[in-house]
Amino acid sequence: MREVCGTNKCFWCEEVLDWKYIPRPRNGQIVTYMMPDVSADITAIGRDEDGKIKIEVLCTCPGCGIKNKYIKLV
């Protein structure tokens, strides 16, 4: 799994969110990561003509608690 991360601003309070997606390990696999300040859930929603995957990122702002949704190509 590729690393998926980004930096965006919270739409509500404008705090900078340095988010990162932490993939879940498969059965029998051990994966260690440094926990990011903001963890993100991602959903693949399509693929463009160049073969890049379009994802929807959902993360919660630690400052105000609002969930923010971003679209990103990976």
Tab-separated table of N, CA and C in Angstrom:
chain	number	residue	atom	x	y	z
A	1	MET	N	0.843	-1.185	0.000
A	1	MET	CA	0.000	0.000	0.000
A	1	MET	C	0.881	1.239	0.000
A	2	ARG	N	0.567	2.162	-0.858
A	2	ARG	CA	1.298	3.425	-0.923
A	2	ARG	C	0.975	4.300	0.289
A	3	GLU	N	1.935	5.132	0.628
A	3	GLU	CA	1.676	6.096	1.694
A	3	GLU	C	0.785	7.194	1.136
A	4	VAL	N	-0.270	7.496	1.852
A	4	VAL	CA	-1.173	8.569	1.448
A	4	VAL	C	-1.215	9.572	2.592
A	5	CYS	N	-0.762	10.793	2.292
A	5	CYS	CA	-0.751	11.830	3.311
A	5	CYS	C	-0.933	13.182	2.631
A	6	GLY	N	-1.177	14.187	3.434
A	6	GLY	CA	-1.356	15.516	2.866
A	6	GLY	C	-1.420	16.574	3.941
A	7	THR	N	-1.469	17.801	3.490
A	7	THR	CA	-1.605	18.951	4.378
A	7	THR	C	-2.718	19.822	3.828
A	8	ASN	N	-3.734	20.041	4.640
A	8	ASN	CA	-4.876	20.866	4.267
A	8	ASN	C	-5.274	21.716	5.463
A	9	LYS	N	-6.112	22.710	5.231
A	9	LYS	CA	-6.648	23.515	6.316
A	9	LYS	C	-8.049	23.038	6.663
A	10	CYS	N	-8.380	23.120	7.947
A	10	CYS	CA	-9.740	22.833	8.402
A	10	CYS	C	-10.653	23.913	7.814
A	11	PHE	N	-11.764	23.490	7.254
A	11	PHE	CA	-12.690	24.449	6.654
A	11	PHE	C	-13.352	25.334	7.713
A	12	TRP	N	-13.475	24.836	8.933
A	12	TRP	CA	-14.177	25.569	9.985
A	12	TRP	C	-13.262	26.555	10.716
A	13	CYS	N	-12.161	26.044	11.296
A	13	CYS	CA	-11.297	26.900	12.126
A	13	CYS	C	-9.977	27.267	11.458
A	14	GLU	N	-9.719	26.742	10.280
A	14	GLU	CA	-8.526	27.008	9.483
A	14	GLU	C	-7.224	26.516	10.108
A	15	GLU	N	-7.312	25.573	11.047
A	15	GLU	CA	-6.098	24.954	11.584
A	15	GLU	C	-5.489	24.084	10.488
A	16	VAL	N	-4.157	24.060	10.407
A	16	VAL	CA	-3.472	23.237	9.414
A	16	VAL	C	-3.506	21.787	9.877
A	17	LEU	N	-3.976	20.892	9.005
A	17	LEU	CA	-4.080	19.467	9.315
A	17	LEU	C	-3.032	18.707	8.506
A	18	ASP	N	-2.048	18.152	9.179
A	18	ASP	CA	-1.090	17.251	8.539
A	18	ASP	C	-1.615	15.845	8.770
A	19	TRP	N	-2.328	15.312	7.764
A	19	TRP	CA	-2.988	14.025	7.934
A	19	TRP	C	-2.243	12.924	7.199
A	20	LYS	N	-2.504	11.698	7.646
A	20	LYS	CA	-1.870	10.534	7.037
A	20	LYS	C	-2.803	9.338	7.180
A	21	TYR	N	-2.845	8.527	6.142
A	21	TYR	CA	-3.626	7.287	6.175
A	21	TYR	C	-2.728	6.150	6.653
A	22	ILE	N	-3.181	5.417	7.645
A	22	ILE	CA	-2.461	4.256	8.168
A	22	ILE	C	-3.202	3.000	7.710
A	23	PRO	N	-2.634	2.227	6.758
A	23	PRO	CA	-3.326	1.020	6.297
A	23	PRO	C	-3.383	-0.044	7.391
A	24	ARG	N	-4.448	-0.821	7.367
A	24	ARG	CA	-4.585	-1.921	8.333
A	24	ARG	C	-3.744	-3.099	7.855
A	25	PRO	N	-3.026	-3.762	8.776
A	25	PRO	CA	-2.223	-4.920	8.356
A	25	PRO	C	-3.114	-6.100	7.976
A	26	ARG	N	-2.621	-6.914	7.064
A	26	ARG	CA	-3.324	-8.148	6.688
A	26	ARG	C	-3.035	-9.217	7.737
A	27	ASN	N	-3.743	-10.326	7.670
A	27	ASN	CA	-3.538	-11.422	8.614
A	27	ASN	C	-2.083	-11.888	8.564
A	28	GLY	N	-1.460	-12.001	9.724
A	28	GLY	CA	-0.090	-12.459	9.826
A	28	GLY	C	0.949	-11.395	9.525
A	29	GLN	N	0.530	-10.185	9.313
A	29	GLN	CA	1.442	-9.106	8.965
A	29	GLN	C	1.548	-8.140	10.143
A	30	ILE	N	2.757	-7.703	10.427
A	30	ILE	CA	2.972	-6.716	11.479
A	30	ILE	C	3.526	-5.459	10.814
A	31	VAL	N	2.881	-4.340	11.058
A	31	VAL	CA	3.296	-3.074	10.462
A	31	VAL	C	3.455	-2.057	11.581
A	32	THR	N	4.567	-1.338	11.577
A	32	THR	CA	4.765	-0.297	12.588
A	32	THR	C	4.833	1.062	11.899
A	33	TYR	N	4.173	2.037	12.483
A	33	TYR	CA	4.140	3.395	11.962
A	33	TYR	C	4.227	4.367	13.123
A	34	MET	N	4.716	5.556	12.845
A	34	MET	CA	4.594	6.649	13.798
A	34	MET	C	3.175	7.173	13.637
A	35	MET	N	2.440	7.302	14.718
A	35	MET	CA	1.066	7.791	14.631
A	35	MET	C	1.076	9.258	14.220
A	36	PRO	N	0.304	9.595	13.192
A	36	PRO	CA	0.251	11.000	12.769
A	36	PRO	C	-0.585	11.822	13.733
A	37	ASP	N	-0.454	13.149	13.649
A	37	ASP	CA	-1.278	14.040	14.461
A	37	ASP	C	-2.750	13.872	14.105
A	38	VAL	N	-3.021	13.698	12.803
A	38	VAL	CA	-4.391	13.540	12.330
A	38	VAL	C	-4.429	12.301	11.438
A	39	SER	N	-5.189	11.274	11.860
A	39	SER	CA	-5.327	10.093	11.005
A	39	SER	C	-6.518	10.291	10.081
A	40	ALA	N	-6.452	9.681	8.903
A	40	ALA	CA	-7.477	9.875	7.887
A	40	ALA	C	-8.055	8.541	7.445
A	41	ASP	N	-9.325	8.558	7.102
A	41	ASP	CA	-9.971	7.432	6.434
A	41	ASP	C	-10.053	7.798	4.963
A	42	ILE	N	-9.729	6.834	4.088
A	42	ILE	CA	-9.805	7.129	2.664
A	42	ILE	C	-10.736	6.148	1.973
A	43	THR	N	-11.359	6.623	0.889
A	43	THR	CA	-12.223	5.799	0.049
A	43	THR	C	-11.829	6.051	-1.398
A	44	ALA	N	-11.547	4.989	-2.150
A	44	ALA	CA	-11.257	5.131	-3.572
A	44	ALA	C	-12.580	5.388	-4.284
A	45	ILE	N	-12.610	6.436	-5.122
A	45	ILE	CA	-13.871	6.781	-5.800
A	45	ILE	C	-13.749	6.784	-7.319
A	46	GLY	N	-12.582	6.463	-7.854
A	46	GLY	CA	-12.446	6.400	-9.299
A	46	GLY	C	-11.005	6.432	-9.741
A	47	ARG	N	-10.846	6.434	-11.069
A	47	ARG	CA	-9.523	6.477	-11.669
A	47	ARG	C	-9.603	7.413	-12.867
A	48	ASP	N	-8.579	8.256	-13.048
A	48	ASP	CA	-8.604	9.191	-14.174
A	48	ASP	C	-7.936	8.575	-15.404
A	49	GLU	N	-7.864	9.342	-16.486
A	49	GLU	CA	-7.306	8.852	-17.750
A	49	GLU	C	-5.831	8.492	-17.648
A	50	ASP	N	-5.110	9.142	-16.734
A	50	ASP	CA	-3.682	8.888	-16.549
A	50	ASP	C	-3.411	7.686	-15.640
A	51	GLY	N	-4.457	7.058	-15.095
A	51	GLY	CA	-4.291	5.910	-14.213
A	51	GLY	C	-4.154	6.271	-12.752
A	52	LYS	N	-4.247	7.558	-12.417
A	52	LYS	CA	-4.181	7.953	-11.010
A	52	LYS	C	-5.516	7.644	-10.341
A	53	ILE	N	-5.431	7.264	-9.079
A	53	ILE	CA	-6.629	6.915	-8.317
A	53	ILE	C	-7.150	8.158	-7.612
A	54	LYS	N	-8.440	8.389	-7.748
A	54	LYS	CA	-9.098	9.520	-7.093
A	54	LYS	C	-9.645	9.014	-5.763
A	55	ILE	N	-9.230	9.659	-4.660
A	55	ILE	CA	-9.678	9.237	-3.334
A	55	ILE	C	-10.397	10.368	-2.627
A	56	GLU	N	-11.244	9.962	-1.697
A	56	GLU	CA	-11.933	10.889	-0.811
A	56	GLU	C	-11.312	10.703	0.569
A	57	VAL	N	-10.853	11.781	1.158
A	57	VAL	CA	-10.172	11.748	2.457
A	57	VAL	C	-11.090	12.361	3.505
A	58	LEU	N	-11.283	11.668	4.617
A	58	LEU	CA	-12.094	12.180	5.716
A	58	LEU	C	-11.240	12.179	6.977
A	59	CYS	N	-11.045	13.366	7.560
A	59	CYS	CA	-10.279	13.451	8.800
A	59	CYS	C	-10.919	14.478	9.730
A	60	THR	N	-10.718	14.273	11.012
A	60	THR	CA	-11.306	15.134	12.030
A	60	THR	C	-10.263	16.109	12.555
A	61	CYS	N	-10.626	17.389	12.593
A	61	CYS	CA	-9.729	18.429	13.095
A	61	CYS	C	-9.563	18.254	14.604
A	62	PRO	N	-8.317	18.185	15.100
A	62	PRO	CA	-8.116	18.056	16.544
A	62	PRO	C	-8.443	19.344	17.293
A	63	GLY	N	-8.477	20.471	16.609
A	63	GLY	CA	-8.764	21.753	17.258
A	63	GLY	C	-10.234	21.959	17.552
A	64	CYS	N	-11.095	21.761	16.519
A	64	CYS	CA	-12.519	22.054	16.698
A	64	CYS	C	-13.413	20.815	16.630
A	65	GLY	N	-12.878	19.686	16.179
A	65	GLY	CA	-13.653	18.453	16.135
A	65	GLY	C	-14.500	18.274	14.879
A	66	ILE	N	-14.435	19.212	13.940
A	66	ILE	CA	-15.220	19.113	12.707
A	66	ILE	C	-14.551	18.107	11.765
A	67	LYS	N	-15.369	17.268	11.108
A	67	LYS	CA	-14.849	16.353	10.090
A	67	LYS	C	-14.691	17.111	8.788
A	68	ASN	N	-13.567	16.950	8.143
A	68	ASN	CA	-13.257	17.605	6.879
A	68	ASN	C	-13.104	16.551	5.799
A	69	LYS	N	-13.584	16.844	4.594
A	69	LYS	CA	-13.506	15.914	3.478
A	69	LYS	C	-12.752	16.595	2.330
A	70	TYR	N	-11.745	15.882	1.805
A	70	TYR	CA	-10.942	16.397	0.703
A	70	TYR	C	-10.912	15.347	-0.407
A	71	ILE	N	-10.690	15.806	-1.643
A	71	ILE	CA	-10.508	14.924	-2.786
A	71	ILE	C	-9.052	15.033	-3.228
A	72	LYS	N	-8.420	13.885	-3.497
A	72	LYS	CA	-7.003	13.885	-3.845
A	72	LYS	C	-6.739	12.813	-4.896
A	73	LEU	N	-5.781	13.065	-5.798
A	73	LEU	CA	-5.315	12.068	-6.754
A	73	LEU	C	-4.012	11.468	-6.251
A	74	VAL	N	-3.905	10.148	-6.275
A	74	VAL	CA	-2.665	9.470	-5.858
A	74	VAL	C	-2.220	8.519	-6.942
